[in-house]
Coordinates of C-alpha atoms in Angstrom, one line a residue:
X1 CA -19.1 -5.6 -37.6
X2 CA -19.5 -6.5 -34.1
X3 CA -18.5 -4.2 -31.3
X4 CA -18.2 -5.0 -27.8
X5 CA -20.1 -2.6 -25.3
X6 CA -17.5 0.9 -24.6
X7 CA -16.6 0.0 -21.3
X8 CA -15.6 -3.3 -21.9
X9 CA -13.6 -2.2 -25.1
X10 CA -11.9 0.1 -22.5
X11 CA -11.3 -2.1 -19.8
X12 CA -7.5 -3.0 -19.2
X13 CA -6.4 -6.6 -19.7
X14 CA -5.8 -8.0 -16.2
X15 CA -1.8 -9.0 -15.4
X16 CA -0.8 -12.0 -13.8
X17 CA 2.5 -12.3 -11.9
X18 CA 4.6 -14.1 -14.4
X19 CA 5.7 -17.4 -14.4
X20 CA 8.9 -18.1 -12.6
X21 CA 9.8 -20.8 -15.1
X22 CA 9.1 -18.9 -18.4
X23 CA 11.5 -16.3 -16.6
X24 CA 14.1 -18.4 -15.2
X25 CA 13.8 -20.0 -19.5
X26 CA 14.0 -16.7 -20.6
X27 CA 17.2 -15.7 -18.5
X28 CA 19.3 -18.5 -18.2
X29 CA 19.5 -19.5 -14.8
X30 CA 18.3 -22.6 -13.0
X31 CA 15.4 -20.9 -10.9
X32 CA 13.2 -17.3 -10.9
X33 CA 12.1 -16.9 -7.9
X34 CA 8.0 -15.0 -7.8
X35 CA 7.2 -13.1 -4.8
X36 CA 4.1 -11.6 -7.0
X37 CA 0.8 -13.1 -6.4
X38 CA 0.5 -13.6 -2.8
X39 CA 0.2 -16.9 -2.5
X40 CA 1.4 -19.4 0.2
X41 CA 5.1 -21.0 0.1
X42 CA 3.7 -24.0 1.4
X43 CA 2.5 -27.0 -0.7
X44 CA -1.7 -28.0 -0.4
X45 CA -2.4 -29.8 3.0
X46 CA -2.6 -33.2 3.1
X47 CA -6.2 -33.7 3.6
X48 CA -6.9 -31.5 0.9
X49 CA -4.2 -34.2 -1.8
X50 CA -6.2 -36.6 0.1
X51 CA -9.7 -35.4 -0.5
X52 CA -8.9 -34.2 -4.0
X53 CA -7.8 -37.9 -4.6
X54 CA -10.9 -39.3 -3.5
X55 CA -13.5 -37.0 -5.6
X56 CA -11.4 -37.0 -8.7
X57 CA -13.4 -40.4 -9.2
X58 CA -16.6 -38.4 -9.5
X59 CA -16.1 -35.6 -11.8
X60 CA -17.9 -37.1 -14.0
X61 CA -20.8 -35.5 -12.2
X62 CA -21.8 -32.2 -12.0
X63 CA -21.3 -30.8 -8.6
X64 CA -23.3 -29.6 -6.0
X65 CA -24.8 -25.9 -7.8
X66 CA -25.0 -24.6 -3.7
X67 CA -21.8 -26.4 -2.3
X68 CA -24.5 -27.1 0.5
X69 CA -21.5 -28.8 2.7
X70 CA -19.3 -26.0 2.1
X71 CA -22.0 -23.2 2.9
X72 CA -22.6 -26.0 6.0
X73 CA -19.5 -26.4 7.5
X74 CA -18.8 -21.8 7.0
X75 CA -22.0 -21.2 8.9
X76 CA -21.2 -23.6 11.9
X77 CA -17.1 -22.3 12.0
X78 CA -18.9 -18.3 11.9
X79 CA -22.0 -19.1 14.0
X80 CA -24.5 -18.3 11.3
X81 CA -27.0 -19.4 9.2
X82 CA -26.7 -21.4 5.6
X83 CA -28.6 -18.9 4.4
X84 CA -26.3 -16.4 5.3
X85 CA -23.7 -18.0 3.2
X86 CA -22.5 -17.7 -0.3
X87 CA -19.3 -19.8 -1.9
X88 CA -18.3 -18.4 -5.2
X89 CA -15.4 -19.2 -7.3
X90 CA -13.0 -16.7 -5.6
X91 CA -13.4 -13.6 -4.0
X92 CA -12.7 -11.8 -7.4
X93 CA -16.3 -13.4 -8.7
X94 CA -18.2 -12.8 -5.8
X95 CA -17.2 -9.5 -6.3
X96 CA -18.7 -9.2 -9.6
X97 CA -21.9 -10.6 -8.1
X98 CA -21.8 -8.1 -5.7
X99 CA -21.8 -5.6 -8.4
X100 CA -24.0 -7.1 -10.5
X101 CA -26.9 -7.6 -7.9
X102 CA -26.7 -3.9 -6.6
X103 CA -25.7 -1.6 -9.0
X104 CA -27.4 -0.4 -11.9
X105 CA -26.1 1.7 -14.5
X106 CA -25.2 5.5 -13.4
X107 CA -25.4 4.5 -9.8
X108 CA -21.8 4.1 -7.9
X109 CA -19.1 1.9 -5.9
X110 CA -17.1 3.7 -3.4
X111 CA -13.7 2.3 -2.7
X112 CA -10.0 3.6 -1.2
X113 CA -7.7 4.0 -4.0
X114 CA -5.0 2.2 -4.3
X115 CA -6.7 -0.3 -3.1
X116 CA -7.5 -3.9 -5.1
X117 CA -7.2 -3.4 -8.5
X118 CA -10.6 -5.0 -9.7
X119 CA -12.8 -2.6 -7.9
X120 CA -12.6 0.0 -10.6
X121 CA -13.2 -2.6 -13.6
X122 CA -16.3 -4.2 -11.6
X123 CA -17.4 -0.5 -11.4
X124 CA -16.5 0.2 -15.5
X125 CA -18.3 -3.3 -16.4
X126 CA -21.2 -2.7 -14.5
X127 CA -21.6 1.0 -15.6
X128 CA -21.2 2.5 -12.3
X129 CA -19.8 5.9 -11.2
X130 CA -16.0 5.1 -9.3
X131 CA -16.0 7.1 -6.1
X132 CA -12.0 6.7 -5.5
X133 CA -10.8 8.0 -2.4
X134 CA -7.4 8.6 -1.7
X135 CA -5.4 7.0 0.9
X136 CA -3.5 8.6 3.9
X137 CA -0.2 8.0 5.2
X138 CA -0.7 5.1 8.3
X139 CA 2.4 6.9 9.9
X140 CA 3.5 11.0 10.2
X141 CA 5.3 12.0 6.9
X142 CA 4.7 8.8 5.8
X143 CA 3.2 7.3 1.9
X144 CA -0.2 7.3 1.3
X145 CA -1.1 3.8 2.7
X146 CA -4.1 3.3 4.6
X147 CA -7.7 4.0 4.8
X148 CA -9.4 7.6 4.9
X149 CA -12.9 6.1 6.6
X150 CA -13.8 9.9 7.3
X151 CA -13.5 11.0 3.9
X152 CA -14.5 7.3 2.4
X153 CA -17.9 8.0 4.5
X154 CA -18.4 11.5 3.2
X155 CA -17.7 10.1 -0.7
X156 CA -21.2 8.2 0.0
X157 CA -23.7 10.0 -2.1
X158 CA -27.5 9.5 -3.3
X159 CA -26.5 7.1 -5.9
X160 CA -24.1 4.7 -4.1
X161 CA -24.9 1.3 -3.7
X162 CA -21.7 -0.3 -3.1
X163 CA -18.5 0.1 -0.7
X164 CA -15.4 -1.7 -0.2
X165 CA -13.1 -1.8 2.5
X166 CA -10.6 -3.9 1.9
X167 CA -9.0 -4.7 5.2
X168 CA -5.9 -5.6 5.3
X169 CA -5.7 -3.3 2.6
X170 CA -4.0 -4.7 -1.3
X171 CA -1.4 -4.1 -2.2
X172 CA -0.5 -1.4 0.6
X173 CA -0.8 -3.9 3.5
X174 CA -2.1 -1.7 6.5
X175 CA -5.1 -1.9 8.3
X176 CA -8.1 0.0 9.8
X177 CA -8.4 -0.4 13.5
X178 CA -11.7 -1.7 15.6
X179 CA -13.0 1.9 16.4
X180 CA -12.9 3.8 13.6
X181 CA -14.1 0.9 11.5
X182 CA -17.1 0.5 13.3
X183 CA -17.5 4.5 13.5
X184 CA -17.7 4.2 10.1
X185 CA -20.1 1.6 9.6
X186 CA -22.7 3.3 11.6
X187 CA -21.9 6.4 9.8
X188 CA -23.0 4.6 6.0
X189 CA -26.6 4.9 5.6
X190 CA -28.7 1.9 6.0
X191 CA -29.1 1.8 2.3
X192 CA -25.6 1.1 1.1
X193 CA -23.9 -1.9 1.7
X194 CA -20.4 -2.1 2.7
X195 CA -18.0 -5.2 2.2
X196 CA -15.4 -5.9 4.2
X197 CA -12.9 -7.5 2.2
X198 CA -10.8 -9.5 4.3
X199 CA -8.7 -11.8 1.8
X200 CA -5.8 -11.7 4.4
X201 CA -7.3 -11.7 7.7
X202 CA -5.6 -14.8 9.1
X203 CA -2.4 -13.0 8.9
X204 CA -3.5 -10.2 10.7
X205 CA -1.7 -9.9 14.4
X206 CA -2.5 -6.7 15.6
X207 CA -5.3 -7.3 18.4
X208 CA -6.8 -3.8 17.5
X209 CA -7.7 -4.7 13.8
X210 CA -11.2 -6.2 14.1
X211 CA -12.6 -9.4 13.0
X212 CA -15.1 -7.9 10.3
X213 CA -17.3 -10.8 11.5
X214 CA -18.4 -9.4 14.8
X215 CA -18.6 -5.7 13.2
X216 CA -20.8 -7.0 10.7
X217 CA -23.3 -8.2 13.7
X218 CA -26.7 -6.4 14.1
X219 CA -25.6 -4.5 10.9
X220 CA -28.2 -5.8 8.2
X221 CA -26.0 -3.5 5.4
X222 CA -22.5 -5.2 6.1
X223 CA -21.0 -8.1 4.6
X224 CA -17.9 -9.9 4.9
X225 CA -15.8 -11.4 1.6
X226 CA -13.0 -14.1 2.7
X227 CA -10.7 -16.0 0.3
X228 CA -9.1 -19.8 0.4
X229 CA -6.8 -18.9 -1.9
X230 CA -4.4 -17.3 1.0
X231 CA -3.6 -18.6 3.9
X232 CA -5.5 -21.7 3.2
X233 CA -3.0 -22.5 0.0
X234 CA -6.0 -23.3 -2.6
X235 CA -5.5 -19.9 -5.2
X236 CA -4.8 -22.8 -7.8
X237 CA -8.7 -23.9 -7.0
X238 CA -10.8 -21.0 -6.9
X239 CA -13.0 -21.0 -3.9
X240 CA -13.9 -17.7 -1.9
X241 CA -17.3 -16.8 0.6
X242 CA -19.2 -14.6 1.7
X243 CA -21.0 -14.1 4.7
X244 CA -23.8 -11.4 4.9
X245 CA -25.5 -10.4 8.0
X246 CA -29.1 -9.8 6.0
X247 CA -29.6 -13.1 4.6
X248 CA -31.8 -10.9 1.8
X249 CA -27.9 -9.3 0.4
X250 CA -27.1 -13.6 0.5
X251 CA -29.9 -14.0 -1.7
X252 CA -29.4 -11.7 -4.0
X253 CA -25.9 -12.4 -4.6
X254 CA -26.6 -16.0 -4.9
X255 CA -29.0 -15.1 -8.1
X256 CA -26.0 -13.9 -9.8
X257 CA -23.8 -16.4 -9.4
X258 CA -22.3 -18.5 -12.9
X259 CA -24.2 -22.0 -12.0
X260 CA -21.8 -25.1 -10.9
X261 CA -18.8 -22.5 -10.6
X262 CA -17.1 -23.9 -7.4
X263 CA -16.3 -27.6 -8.5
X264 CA -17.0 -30.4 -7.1
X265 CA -12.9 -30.7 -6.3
X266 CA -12.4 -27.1 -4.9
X267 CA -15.8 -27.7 -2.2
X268 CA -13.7 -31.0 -1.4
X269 CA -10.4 -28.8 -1.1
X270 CA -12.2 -26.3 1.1
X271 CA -13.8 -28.6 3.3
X272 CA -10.6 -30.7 3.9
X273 CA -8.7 -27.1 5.0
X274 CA -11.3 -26.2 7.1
X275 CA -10.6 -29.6 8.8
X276 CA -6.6 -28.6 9.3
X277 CA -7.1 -25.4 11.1
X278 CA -4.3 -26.3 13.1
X279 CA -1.8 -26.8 10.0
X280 CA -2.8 -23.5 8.6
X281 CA -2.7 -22.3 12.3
X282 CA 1.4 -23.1 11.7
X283 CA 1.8 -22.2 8.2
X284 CA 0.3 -18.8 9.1
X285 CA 3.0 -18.0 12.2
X286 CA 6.0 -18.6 10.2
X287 CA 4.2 -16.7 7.7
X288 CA 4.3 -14.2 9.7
X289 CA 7.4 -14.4 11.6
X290 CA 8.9 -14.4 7.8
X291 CA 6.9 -11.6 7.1
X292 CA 8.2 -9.6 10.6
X293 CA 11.9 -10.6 9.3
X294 CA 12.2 -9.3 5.9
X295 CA 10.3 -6.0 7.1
X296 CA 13.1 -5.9 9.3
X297 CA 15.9 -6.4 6.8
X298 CA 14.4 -3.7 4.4
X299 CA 14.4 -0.9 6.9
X300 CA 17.2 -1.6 7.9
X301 CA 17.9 -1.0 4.5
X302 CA 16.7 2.3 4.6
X303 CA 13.4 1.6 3.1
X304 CA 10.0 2.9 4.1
X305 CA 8.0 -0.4 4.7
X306 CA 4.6 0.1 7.0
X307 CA 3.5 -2.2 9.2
X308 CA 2.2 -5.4 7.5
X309 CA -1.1 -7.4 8.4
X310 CA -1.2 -9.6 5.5
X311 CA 1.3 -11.9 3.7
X312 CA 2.9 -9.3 1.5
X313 CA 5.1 -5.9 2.0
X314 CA 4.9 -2.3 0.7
X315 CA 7.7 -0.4 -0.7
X316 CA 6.2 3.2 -1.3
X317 CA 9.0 4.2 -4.1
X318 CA 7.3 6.6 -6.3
X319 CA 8.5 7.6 -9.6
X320 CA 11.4 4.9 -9.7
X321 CA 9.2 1.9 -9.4
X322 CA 8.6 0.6 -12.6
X323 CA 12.6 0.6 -13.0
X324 CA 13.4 -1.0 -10.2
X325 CA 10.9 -3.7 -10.5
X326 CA 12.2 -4.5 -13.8
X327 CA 15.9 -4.3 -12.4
X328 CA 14.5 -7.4 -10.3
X329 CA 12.9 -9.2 -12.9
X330 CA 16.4 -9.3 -14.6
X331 CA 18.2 -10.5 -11.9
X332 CA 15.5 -13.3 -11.1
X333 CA 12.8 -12.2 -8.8
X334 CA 9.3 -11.6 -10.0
X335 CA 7.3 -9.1 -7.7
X336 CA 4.4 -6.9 -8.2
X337 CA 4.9 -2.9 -9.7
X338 CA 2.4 -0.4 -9.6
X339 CA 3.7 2.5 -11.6
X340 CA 4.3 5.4 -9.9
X341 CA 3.5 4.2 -6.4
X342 CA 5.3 1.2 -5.3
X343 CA 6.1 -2.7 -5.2
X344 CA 3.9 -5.3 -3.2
X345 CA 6.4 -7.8 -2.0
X346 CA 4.8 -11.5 -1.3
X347 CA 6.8 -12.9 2.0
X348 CA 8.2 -16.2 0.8
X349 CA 10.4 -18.6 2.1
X350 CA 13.4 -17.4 3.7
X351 CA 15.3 -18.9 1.4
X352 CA 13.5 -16.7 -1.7
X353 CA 13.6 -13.4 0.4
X354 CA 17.1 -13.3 0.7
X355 CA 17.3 -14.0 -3.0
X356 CA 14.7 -11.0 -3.6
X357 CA 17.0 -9.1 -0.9
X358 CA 20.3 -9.6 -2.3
X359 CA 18.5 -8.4 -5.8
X360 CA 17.6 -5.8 -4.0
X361 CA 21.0 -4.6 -2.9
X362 CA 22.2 -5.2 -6.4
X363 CA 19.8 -3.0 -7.5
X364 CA 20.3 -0.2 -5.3
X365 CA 23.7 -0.3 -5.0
X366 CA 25.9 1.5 -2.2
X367 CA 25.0 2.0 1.7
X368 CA 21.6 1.6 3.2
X369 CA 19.2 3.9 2.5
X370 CA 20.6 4.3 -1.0
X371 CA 17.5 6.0 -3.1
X372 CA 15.4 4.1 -5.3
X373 CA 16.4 6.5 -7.9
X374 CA 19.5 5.6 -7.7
X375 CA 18.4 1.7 -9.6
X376 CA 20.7 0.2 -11.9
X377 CA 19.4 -2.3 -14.4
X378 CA 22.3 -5.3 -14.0
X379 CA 22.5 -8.2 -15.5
X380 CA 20.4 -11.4 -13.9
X381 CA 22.3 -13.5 -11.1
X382 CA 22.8 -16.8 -11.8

């Protein structure tokens, strides 16, 4: 009989956020409402229907294996060179490339934790040692939520290879400011190289969280991982980049890389975006401003929410959050539970956070502040 290795026997299927219309079928009602996956409540920009539309014609072709006018335009926007640059299809696969070109089997990847979810499995599939390091309250008497840098820094042992910092941080939302980030950095020895994983960067607002681009400057160990499937509104297409200061980490992530994996329609997507900085310029501010409302509404609420730099919101509830997310589910609204700890929130239309919010109250019924415990499961709203 044939067995698959341990680790991948072990490894825990991956969940989606459900599908809002396989919910809203399964209900009863009209329309679910999914505030899960982080994505964008915007439809694809116009240039990118426009280019899609116009290379659709050619995909009969195999597409470029280097996205050479993809890697083109990202080095002239960041001021590097092409050889510096690596598309992938998504952040999540560049990730595995990461993993794949530096760690070997008993060495390790040192991460926060929580942090994203797929850092421990690249670890498990790669046979590397997780060094998890627990977060630290971003506020006094707060939830865990943020980045310990001065512990992550002292986890880094003989065998590490690998460190992410994801920044904003997923699903927790906070961020690590300019100075003790770069503290950091210098304090990770030259042999280990750190990734800054900055999926949500264009919704940060805070001037003091640092562009990881200008950290990663005379630093030949950093690199910095960045996503279109956020703010620019392409999750649906799979495109993601890195940019490494040591052309030599470009290189070797490059080797590992699945050939043809960004199609010729996402390099055509990407492009296009990158051409309507301006729209996704707007599309980010009300994201935003959205995102500064409903933070708003839930504290008001009573709710412990931390300051948000991406285009989602943390509710630390502990023990009660696998019931309460489930008490929204059956009322309509689809977000994202990790047992035990607490719900990441997506900021979606106004229209669909006052849905998720009036759920909410439903839920935890009685004045503000009511306690999470406290959750009722309901029946769905119409």
């Amino acid at each position: 009989m044939v067995s698959a290795r341990p680790a991948v026997q072990a490894l825990p299927a991956y969940r989606p956020g459900r599908n809002p219309a396989d919910l809203a079928r399964e209900l009863g009602v009209d329309r679910a409402v999914k505030l899960a996956s982080n994505e964008v409540p915007f439809p694809p920009l116009p240039a990118v229907v426009r280019a899609l539309s116009e290379t659709a014609g050619e995909t009969h072709r195999y597409p470029d294996n280097g996205a050479a006018v993809l890697t083109a335009a990202l080095a002239e926007r960041y001021g590097v060179e092409p050889a510096q640059v690596v598309p992938g299809c998504g952040a999540v696969m560049l990730c595995q490339q990461l993993a794949q070109s530096f760690n070997d089997p008993g060495t390790a990847i040192a991460f926060a934790w929580r942090s994203f979810e797929m850092y421990p499995l690249l670890a498990q599939v790669a046979g590397a040692r997780s060094l998890q390091v627990p977060l630290v309250p971003s506020l006094p008497g707060g939830s865990p939520d943020t980045h310990d840098l001065d512990a992550l820094a002292a986890a880094v042992d003989e065998d590490t290879r690998l460190v992410f910092v994801c920044n904003p941080n997923n699903p927790t939302s906070t961020a690590v400011r300019r100075a003790e980030l770069g503290r950091f950095l210098d304090r990770v020895p030259e042999t280990v190289l750190v990734v800054l994983d900055e999926a949500y960067r264009e919704f940060v607002t805070d001037p003091d969280v640092p562009d990881g681009l200008e950290l990663m400057r005379g630093r030949p160990n950093v690199a910095v991982l960045r996503t279109f499937s956020k703010a620019w509104g392409l999750a649906g297409l799979r495109v993601g980049y890195l940019v490494a200061e040591d052309p030599a980490v470009a290189d070797a992530v490059r080797r590992t890389h699945v050939p043809f994996s960004v199609s010729m329609l996402a390099q055509a997507a990407a492009v296009a975006a990158l051409a309507s900085e301006e729209e996704v310029g707007h599309r980010v501010a009300a994201v935003v401003a959205e995102r500064d409302r409903l933070t708003t509404a839930l504290r008001g609420r009573g709710l412990e929410v931390p300051d948000s730099q991406a285009n989602f919101v943390w509710l630390p509830l502990g023990e009660p959050t696998a019931g309460v997310a489930a008490a929204l589910e059956a009322r309509g609204v689809i977000t994202r539970p990790f047992a035990g700890e607490g719900i990441r929130v997506t900021v979606g239309t106004p229209e669909e956070d006052d849905v998720f919010l009036a759920a909410l109250d439903d839920v935890l019924p009685g004045e503000p502040g009511a306690r999470p415990d406290d959750v009722r499961p309901g029946a769905p709203v119409g």
